[in-house]
JSON list of C-alpha atoms in Angstrom, two decimals:
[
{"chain": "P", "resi": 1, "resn": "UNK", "atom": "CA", "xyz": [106.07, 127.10, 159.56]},
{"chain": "P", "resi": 2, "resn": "UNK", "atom": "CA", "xyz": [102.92, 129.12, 158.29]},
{"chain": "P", "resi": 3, "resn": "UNK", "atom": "CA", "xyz": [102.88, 131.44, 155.53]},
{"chain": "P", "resi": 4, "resn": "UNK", "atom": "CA", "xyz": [99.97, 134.22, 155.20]},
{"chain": "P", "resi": 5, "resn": "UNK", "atom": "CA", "xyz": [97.75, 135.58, 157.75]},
{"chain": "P", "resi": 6, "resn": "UNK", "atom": "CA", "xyz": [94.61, 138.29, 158.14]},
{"chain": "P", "resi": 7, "resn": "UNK", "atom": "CA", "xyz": [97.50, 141.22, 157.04]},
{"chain": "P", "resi": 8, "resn": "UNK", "atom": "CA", "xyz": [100.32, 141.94, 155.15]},
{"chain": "P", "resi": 9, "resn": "UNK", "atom": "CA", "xyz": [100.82, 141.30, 151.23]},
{"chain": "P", "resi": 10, "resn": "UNK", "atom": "CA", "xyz": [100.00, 137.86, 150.44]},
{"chain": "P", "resi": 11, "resn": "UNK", "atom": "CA", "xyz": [101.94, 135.84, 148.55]},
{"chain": "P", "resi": 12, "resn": "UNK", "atom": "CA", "xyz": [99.16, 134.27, 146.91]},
{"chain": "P", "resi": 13, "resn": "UNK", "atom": "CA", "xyz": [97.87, 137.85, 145.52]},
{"chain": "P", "resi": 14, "resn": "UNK", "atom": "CA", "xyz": [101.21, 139.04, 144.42]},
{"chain": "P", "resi": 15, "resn": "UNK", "atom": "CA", "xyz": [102.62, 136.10, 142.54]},
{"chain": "P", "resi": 16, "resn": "UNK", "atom": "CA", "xyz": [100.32, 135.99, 139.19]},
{"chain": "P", "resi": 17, "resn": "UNK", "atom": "CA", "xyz": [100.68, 132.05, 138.82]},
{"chain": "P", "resi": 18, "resn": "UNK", "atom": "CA", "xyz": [100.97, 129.25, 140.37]},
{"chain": "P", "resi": 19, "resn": "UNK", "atom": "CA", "xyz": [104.47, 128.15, 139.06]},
{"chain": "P", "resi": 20, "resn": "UNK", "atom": "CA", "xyz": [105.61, 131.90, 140.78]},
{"chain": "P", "resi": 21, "resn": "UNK", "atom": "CA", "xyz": [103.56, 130.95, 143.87]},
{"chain": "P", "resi": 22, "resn": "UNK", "atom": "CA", "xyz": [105.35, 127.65, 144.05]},
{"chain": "P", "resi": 23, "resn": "UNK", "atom": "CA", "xyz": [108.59, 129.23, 143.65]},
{"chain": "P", "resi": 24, "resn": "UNK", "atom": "CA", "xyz": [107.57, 131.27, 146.65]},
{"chain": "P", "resi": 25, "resn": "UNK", "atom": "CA", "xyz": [106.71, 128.52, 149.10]},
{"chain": "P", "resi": 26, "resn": "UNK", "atom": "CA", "xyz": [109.86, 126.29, 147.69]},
{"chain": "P", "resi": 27, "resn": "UNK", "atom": "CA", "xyz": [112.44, 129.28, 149.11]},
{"chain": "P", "resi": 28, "resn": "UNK", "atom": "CA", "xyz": [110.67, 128.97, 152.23]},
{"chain": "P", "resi": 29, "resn": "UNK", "atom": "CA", "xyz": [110.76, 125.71, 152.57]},
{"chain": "P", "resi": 30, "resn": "UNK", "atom": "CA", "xyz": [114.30, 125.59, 151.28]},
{"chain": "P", "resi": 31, "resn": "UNK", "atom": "CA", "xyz": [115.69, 128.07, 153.54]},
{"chain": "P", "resi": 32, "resn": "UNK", "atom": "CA", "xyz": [114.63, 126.24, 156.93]},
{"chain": "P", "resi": 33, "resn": "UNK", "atom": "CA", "xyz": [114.25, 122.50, 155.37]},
{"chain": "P", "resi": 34, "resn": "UNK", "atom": "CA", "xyz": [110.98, 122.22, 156.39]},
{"chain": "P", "resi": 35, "resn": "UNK", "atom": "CA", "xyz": [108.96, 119.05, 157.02]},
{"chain": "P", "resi": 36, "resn": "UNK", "atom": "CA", "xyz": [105.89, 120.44, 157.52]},
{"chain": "P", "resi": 37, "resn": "UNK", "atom": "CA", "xyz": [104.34, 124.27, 155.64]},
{"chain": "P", "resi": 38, "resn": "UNK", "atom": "CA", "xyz": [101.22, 125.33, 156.45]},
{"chain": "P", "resi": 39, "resn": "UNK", "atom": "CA", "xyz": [98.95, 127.98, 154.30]},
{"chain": "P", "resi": 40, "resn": "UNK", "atom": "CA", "xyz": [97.37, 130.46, 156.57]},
{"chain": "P", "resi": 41, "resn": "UNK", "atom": "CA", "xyz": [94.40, 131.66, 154.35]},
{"chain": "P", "resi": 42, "resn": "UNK", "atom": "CA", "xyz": [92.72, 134.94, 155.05]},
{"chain": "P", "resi": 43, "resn": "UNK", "atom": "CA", "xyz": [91.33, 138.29, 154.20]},
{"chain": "P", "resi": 44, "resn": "UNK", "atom": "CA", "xyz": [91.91, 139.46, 150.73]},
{"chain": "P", "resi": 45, "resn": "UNK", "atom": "CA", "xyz": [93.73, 136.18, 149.49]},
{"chain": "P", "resi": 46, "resn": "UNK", "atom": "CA", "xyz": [90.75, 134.12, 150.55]},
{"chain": "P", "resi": 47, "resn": "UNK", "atom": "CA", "xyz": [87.93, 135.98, 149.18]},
{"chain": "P", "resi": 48, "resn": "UNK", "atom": "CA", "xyz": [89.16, 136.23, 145.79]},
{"chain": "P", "resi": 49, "resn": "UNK", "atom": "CA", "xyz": [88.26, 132.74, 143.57]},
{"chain": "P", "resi": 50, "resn": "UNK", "atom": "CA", "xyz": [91.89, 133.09, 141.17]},
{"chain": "P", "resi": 51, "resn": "UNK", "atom": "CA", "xyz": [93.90, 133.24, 144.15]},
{"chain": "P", "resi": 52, "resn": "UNK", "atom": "CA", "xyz": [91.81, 130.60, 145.80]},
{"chain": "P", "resi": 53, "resn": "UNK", "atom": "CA", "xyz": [92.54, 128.31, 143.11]},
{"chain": "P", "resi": 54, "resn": "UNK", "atom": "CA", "xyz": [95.78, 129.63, 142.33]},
{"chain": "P", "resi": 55, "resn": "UNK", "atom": "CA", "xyz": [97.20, 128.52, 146.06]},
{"chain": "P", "resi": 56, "resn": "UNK", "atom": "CA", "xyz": [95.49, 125.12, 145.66]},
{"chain": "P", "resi": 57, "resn": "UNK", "atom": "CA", "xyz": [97.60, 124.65, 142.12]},
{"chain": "P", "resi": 58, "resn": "UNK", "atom": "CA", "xyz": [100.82, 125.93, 143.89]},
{"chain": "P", "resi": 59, "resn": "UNK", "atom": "CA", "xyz": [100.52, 123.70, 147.10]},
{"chain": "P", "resi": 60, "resn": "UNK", "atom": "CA", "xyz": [100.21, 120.72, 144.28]},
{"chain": "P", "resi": 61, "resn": "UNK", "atom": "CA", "xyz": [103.33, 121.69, 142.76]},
{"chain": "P", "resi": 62, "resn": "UNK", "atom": "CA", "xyz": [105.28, 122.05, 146.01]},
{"chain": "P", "resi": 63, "resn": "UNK", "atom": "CA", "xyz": [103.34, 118.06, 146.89]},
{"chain": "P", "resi": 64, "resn": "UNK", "atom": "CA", "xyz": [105.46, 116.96, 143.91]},
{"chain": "P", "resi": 65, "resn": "UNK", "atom": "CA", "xyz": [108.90, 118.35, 144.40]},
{"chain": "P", "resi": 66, "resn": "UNK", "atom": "CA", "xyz": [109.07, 117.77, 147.65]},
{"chain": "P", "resi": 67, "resn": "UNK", "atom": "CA", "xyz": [107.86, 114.00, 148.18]},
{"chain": "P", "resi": 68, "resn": "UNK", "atom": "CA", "xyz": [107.12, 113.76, 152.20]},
{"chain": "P", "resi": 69, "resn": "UNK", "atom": "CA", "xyz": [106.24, 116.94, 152.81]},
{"chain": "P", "resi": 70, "resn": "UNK", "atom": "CA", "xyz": [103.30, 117.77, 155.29]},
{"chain": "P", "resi": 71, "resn": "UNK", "atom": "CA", "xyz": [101.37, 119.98, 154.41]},
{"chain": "P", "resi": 72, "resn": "UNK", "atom": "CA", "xyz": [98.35, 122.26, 155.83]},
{"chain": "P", "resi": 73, "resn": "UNK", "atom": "CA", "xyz": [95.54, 124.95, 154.82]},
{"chain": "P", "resi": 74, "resn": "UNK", "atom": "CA", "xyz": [94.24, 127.13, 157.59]},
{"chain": "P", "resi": 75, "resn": "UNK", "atom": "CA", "xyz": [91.07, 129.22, 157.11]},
{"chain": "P", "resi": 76, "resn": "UNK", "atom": "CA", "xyz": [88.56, 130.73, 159.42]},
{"chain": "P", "resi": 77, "resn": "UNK", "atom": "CA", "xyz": [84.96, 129.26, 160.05]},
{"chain": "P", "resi": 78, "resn": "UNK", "atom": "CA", "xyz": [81.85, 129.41, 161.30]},
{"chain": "P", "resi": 79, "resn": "UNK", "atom": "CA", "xyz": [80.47, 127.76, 164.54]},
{"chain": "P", "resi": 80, "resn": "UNK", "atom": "CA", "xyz": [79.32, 125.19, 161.53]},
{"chain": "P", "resi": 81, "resn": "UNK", "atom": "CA", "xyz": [82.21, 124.57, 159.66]},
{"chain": "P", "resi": 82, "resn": "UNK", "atom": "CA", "xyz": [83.86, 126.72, 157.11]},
{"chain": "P", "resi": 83, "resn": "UNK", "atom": "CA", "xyz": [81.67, 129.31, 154.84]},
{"chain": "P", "resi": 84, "resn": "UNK", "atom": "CA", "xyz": [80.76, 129.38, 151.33]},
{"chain": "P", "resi": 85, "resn": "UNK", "atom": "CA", "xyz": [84.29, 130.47, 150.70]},
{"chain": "P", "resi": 86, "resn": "UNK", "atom": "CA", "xyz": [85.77, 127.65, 152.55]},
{"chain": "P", "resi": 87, "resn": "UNK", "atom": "CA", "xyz": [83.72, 124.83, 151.19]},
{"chain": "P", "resi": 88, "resn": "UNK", "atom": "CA", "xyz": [84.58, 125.94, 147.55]},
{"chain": "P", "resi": 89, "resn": "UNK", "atom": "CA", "xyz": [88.62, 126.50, 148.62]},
{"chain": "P", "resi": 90, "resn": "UNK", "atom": "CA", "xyz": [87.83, 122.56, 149.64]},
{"chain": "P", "resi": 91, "resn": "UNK", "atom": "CA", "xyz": [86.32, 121.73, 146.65]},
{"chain": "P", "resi": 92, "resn": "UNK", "atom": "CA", "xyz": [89.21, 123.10, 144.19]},
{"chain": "P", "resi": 93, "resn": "UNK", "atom": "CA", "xyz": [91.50, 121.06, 146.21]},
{"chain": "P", "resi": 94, "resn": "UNK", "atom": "CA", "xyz": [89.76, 118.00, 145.44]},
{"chain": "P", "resi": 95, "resn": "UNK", "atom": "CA", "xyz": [88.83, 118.95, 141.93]},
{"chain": "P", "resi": 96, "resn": "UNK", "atom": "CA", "xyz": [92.69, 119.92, 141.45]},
{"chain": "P", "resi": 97, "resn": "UNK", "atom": "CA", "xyz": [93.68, 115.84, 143.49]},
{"chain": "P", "resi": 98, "resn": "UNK", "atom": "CA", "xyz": [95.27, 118.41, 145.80]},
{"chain": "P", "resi": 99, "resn": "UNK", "atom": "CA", "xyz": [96.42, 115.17, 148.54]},
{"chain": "P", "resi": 100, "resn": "UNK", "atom": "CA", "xyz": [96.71, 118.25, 151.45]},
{"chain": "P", "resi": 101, "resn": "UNK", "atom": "CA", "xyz": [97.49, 116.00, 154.52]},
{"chain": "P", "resi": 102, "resn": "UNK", "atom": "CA", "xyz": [95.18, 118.28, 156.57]},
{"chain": "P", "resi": 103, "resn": "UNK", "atom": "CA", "xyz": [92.09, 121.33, 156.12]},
{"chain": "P", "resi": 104, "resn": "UNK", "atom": "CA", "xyz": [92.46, 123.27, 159.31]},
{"chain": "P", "resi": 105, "resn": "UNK", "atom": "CA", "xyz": [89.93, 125.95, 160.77]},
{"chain": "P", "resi": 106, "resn": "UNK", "atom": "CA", "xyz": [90.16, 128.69, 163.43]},
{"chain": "P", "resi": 107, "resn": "UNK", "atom": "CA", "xyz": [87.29, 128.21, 165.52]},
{"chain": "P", "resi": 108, "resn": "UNK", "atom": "CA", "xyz": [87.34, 131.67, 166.92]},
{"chain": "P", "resi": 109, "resn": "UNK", "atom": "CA", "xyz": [86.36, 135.10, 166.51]},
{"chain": "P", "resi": 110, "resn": "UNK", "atom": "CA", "xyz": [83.14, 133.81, 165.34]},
{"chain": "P", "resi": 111, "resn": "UNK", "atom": "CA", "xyz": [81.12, 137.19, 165.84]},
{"chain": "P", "resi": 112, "resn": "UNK", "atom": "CA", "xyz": [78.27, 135.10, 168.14]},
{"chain": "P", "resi": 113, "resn": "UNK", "atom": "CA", "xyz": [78.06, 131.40, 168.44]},
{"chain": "P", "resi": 114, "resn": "UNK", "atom": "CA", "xyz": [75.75, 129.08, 171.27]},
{"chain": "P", "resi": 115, "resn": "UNK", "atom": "CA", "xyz": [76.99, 127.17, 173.99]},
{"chain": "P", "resi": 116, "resn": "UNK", "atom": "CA", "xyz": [80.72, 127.14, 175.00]},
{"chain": "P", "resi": 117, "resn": "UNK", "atom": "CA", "xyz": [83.70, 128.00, 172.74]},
{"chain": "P", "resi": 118, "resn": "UNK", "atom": "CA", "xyz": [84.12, 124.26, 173.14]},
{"chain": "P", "resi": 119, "resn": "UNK", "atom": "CA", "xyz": [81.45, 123.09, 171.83]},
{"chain": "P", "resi": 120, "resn": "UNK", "atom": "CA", "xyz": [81.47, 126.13, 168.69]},
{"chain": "P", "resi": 121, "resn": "UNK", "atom": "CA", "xyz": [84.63, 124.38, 168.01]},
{"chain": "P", "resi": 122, "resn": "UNK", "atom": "CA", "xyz": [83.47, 120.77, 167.95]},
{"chain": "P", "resi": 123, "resn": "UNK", "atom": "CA", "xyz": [80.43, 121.97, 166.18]},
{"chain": "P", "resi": 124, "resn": "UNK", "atom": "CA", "xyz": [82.71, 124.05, 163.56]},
{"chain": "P", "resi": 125, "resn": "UNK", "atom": "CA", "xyz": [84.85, 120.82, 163.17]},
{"chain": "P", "resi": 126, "resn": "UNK", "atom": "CA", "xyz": [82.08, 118.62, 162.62]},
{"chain": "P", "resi": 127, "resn": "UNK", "atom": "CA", "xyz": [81.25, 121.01, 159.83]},
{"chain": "P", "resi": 128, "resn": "UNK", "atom": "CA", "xyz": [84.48, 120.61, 158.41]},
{"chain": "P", "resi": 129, "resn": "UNK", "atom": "CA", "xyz": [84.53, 116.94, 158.32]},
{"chain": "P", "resi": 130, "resn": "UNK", "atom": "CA", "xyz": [81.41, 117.20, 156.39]},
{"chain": "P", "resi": 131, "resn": "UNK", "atom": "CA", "xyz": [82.96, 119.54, 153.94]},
{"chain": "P", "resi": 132, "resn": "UNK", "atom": "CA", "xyz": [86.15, 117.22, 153.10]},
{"chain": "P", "resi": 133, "resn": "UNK", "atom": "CA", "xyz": [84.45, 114.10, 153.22]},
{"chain": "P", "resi": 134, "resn": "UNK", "atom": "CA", "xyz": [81.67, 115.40, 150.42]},
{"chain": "P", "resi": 135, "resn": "UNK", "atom": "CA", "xyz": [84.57, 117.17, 148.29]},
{"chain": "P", "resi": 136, "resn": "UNK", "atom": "CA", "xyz": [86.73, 113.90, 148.30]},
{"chain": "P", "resi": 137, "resn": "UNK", "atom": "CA", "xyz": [84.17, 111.52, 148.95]},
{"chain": "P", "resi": 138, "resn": "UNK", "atom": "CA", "xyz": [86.39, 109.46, 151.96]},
{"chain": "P", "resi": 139, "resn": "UNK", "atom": "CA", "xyz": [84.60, 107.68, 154.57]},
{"chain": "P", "resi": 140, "resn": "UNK", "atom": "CA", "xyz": [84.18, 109.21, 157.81]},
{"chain": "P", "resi": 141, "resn": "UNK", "atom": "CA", "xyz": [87.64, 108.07, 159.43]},
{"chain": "P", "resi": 142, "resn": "UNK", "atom": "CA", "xyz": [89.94, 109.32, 156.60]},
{"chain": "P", "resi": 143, "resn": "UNK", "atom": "CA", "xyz": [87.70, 112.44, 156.64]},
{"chain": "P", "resi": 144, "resn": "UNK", "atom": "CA", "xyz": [88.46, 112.80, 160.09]},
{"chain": "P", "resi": 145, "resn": "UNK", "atom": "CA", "xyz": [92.25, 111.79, 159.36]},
{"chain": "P", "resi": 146, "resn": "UNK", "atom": "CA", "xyz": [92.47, 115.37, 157.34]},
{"chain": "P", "resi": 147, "resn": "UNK", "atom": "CA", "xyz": [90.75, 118.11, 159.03]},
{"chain": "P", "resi": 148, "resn": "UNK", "atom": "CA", "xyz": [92.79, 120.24, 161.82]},
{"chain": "P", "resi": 149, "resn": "UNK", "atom": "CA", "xyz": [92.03, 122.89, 164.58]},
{"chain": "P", "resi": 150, "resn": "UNK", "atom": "CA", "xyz": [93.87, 125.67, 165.33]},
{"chain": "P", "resi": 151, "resn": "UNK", "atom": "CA", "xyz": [92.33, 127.57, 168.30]},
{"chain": "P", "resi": 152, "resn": "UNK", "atom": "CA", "xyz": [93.57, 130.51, 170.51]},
{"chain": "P", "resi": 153, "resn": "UNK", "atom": "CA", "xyz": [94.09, 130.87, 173.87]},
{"chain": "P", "resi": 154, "resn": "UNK", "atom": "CA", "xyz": [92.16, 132.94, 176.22]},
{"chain": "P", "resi": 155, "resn": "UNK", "atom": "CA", "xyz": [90.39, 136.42, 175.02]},
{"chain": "P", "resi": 156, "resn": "UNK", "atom": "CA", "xyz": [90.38, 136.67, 171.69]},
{"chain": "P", "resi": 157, "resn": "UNK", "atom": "CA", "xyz": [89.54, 139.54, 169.18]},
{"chain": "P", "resi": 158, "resn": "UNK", "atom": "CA", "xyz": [85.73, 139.14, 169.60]},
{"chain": "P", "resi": 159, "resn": "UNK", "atom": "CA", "xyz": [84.85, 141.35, 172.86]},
{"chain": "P", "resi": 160, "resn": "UNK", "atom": "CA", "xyz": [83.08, 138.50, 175.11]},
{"chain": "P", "resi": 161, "resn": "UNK", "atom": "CA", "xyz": [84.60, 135.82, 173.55]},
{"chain": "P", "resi": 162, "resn": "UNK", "atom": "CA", "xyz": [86.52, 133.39, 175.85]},
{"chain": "P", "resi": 163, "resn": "UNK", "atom": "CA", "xyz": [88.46, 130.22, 175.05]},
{"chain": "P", "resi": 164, "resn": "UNK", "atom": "CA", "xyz": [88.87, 128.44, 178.29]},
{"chain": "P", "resi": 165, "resn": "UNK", "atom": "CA", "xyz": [91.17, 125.45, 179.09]},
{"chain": "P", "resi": 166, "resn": "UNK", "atom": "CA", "xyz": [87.75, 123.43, 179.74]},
{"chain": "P", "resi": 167, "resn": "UNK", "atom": "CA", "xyz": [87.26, 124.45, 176.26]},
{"chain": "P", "resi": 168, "resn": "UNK", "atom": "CA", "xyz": [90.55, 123.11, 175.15]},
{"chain": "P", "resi": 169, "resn": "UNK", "atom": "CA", "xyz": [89.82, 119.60, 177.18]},
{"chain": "P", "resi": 170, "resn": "UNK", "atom": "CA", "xyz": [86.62, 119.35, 175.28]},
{"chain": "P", "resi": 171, "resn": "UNK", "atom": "CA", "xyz": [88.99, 119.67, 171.98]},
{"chain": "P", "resi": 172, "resn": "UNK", "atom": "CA", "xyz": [91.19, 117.15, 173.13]},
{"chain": "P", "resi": 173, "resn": "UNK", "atom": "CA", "xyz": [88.59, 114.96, 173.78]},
{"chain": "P", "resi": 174, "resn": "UNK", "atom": "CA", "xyz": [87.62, 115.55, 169.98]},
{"chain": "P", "resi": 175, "resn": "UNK", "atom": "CA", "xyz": [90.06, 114.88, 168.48]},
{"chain": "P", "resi": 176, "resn": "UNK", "atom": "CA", "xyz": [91.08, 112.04, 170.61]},
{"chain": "P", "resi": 177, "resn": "UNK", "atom": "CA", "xyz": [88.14, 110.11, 169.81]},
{"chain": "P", "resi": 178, "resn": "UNK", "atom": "CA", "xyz": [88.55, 111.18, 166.15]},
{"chain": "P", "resi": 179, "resn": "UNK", "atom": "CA", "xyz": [92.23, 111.10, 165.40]},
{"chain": "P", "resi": 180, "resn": "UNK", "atom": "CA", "xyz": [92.27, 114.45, 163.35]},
{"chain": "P", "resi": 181, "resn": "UNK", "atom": "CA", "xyz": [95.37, 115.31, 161.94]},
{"chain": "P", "resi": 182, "resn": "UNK", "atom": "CA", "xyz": [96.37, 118.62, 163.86]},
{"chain": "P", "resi": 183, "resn": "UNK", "atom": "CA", "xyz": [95.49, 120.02, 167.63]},
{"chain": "P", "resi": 184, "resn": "UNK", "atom": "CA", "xyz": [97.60, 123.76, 167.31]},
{"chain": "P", "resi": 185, "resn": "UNK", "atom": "CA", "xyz": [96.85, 127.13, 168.76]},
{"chain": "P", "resi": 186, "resn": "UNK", "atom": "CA", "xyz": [98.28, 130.67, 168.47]},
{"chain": "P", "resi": 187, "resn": "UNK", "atom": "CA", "xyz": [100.01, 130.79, 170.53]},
{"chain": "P", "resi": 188, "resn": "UNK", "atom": "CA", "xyz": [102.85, 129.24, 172.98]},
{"chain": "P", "resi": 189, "resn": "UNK", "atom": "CA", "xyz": [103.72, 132.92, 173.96]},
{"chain": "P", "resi": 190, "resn": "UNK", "atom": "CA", "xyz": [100.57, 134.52, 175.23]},
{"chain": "P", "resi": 191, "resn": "UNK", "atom": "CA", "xyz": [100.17, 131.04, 177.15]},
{"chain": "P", "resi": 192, "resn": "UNK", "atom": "CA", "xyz": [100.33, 133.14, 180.83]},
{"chain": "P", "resi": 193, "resn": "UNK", "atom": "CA", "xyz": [98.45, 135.83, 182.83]},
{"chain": "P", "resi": 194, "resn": "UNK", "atom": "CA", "xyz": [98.66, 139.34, 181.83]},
{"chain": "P", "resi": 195, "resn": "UNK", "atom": "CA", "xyz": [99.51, 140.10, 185.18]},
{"chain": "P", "resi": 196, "resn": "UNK", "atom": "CA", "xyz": [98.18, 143.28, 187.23]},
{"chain": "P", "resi": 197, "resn": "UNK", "atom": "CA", "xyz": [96.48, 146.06, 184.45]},
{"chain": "P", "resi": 198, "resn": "UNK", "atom": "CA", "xyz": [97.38, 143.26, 181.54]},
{"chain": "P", "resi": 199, "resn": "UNK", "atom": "CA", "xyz": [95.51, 143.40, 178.12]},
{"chain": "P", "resi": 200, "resn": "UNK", "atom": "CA", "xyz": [95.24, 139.62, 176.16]},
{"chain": "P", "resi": 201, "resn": "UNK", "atom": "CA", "xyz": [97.64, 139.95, 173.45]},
{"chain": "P", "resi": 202, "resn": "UNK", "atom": "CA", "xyz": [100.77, 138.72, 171.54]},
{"chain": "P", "resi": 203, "resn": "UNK", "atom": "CA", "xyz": [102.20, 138.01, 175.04]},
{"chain": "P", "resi": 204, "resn": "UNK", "atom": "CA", "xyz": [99.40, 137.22, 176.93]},
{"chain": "P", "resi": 205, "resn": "UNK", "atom": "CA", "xyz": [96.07, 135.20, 177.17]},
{"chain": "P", "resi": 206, "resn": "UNK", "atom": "CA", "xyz": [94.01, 137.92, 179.01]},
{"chain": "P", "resi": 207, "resn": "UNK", "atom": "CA", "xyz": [92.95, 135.21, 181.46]},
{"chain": "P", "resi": 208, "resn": "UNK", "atom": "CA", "xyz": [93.53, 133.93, 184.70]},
{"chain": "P", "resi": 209, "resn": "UNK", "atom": "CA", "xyz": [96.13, 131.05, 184.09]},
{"chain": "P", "resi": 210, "resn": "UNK", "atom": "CA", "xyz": [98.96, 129.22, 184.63]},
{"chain": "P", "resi": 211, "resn": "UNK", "atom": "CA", "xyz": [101.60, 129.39, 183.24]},
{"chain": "P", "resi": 212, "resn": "UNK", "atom": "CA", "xyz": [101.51, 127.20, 179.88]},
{"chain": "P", "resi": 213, "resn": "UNK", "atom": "CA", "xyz": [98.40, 125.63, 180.98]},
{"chain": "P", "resi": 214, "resn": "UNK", "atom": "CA", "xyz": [96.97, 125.01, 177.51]},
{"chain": "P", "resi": 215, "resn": "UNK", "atom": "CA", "xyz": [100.32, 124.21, 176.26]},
{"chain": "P", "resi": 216, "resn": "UNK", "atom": "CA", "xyz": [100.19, 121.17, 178.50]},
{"chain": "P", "resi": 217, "resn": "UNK", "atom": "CA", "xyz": [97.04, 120.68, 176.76]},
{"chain": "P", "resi": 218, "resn": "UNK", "atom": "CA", "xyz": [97.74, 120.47, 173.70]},
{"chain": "P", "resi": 219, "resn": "UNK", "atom": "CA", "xyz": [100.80, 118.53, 174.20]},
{"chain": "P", "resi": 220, "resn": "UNK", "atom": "CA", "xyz": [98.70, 115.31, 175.61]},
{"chain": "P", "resi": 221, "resn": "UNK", "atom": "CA", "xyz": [97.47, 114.70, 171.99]},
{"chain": "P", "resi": 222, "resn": "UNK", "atom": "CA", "xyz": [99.44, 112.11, 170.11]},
{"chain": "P", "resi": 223, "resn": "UNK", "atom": "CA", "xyz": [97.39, 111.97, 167.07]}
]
């Protein structure tokens, strides 16, 4: 399950501490007995430093009452890895021993990038790997071991800007050869033509498809 997004009120901005945060996430986690919680990070609760840090203290908390627990942060990036922002949301997880099983980007609505969306995203991940191998000084495989990709499917937000199930072969192939932590994408149900007149949306990639062709995808990586 995955908590935040680009809208909405954040949880992260409305709780004023960590402990509160915490409390948050644990109800969450409580309600559905969750294995696995992942932080979507954007907007408004990403820019700002306090919350930033304040999310990184709270996912530490919820580490140590729940032992076992998987958990995930999920930002935006760059077609070189995560921004300013990101690198320094990496950085207080380290600085805080934050053990986050996995930093996750969205290598999409990028606003311009080179080449195919498939290689933006290997470059982006690349980036990444950089970014959590500097901040907690592992060696390239565990690096590798904790950085995740969650792309879209099809047309996404950025007019002209395609993600093609080439693109998500080339991803595979990534993170086969690099055992990441997390292949995901958003999501299962826009995984199918619009149809005649279609837009891409919430139920629809916008593409010419079969039906859950990048599901099948997806589903070929074992880790």
């Amino acid at each position: 399950m995955s908590v935040g997004g680009w809208s909405g009120a954040k949880l992260g901005e409305k709780c004023q501490s960590a402990a509160a945060l915490a409390g948050a996430y644990q109800k969450v986690i409580d309600a559905y007995k969750l294995k696995a919680f992942d932080i979507d990070i954007e907007n408004t609760e990403f820019g700002n430093a306090t919350v930033r840090q304040r999310v990184v203290d709270a996912l530490k908390i919820v580490k140590a009452k729940n032992p076992g627990i998987v958990t995930y942060v999920t930002m935006g990036t760059t077609p070189s890895g995560p921004d300013a922002t990101g690198k320094d949301l990496i950085k207080r997880g380290a600085a805080a021993g934050l053990a986050n099983d996995a930093w996750v980007i969205m290598p999409f609505d990028f606003g311009g990038h080179s080449g195919t969306m498939g290689d933006a995203s290997v470059s982006a991940m690349e980036g990444l790997k950089s970014a959590v191998k500097s901040a907690y000084g592992y060696s390239d495989a565990d690096a590798y071991k904790h950085t995740g990709i969650s792309s879209m499917n099809g047309k996404t937000d950025v007019a002209g800007e395609t993600v093609t199930t080439a693109d998500f072969q080339k991803i595979l192939a990534y993170a086969k050869q690099r055992h990441i932590a997390r292949f995901a994408f958003w999501a299962v149900n826009r995984d199918r033509d619009c149809g005649s007149g279609g837009n891409a949306g919430d139920s629809c990639s916008g593409i010419g498809q079969a039906p859950y062709a990048f599901t099948k995808i997806v589903a070929q990586y074992g880790g």
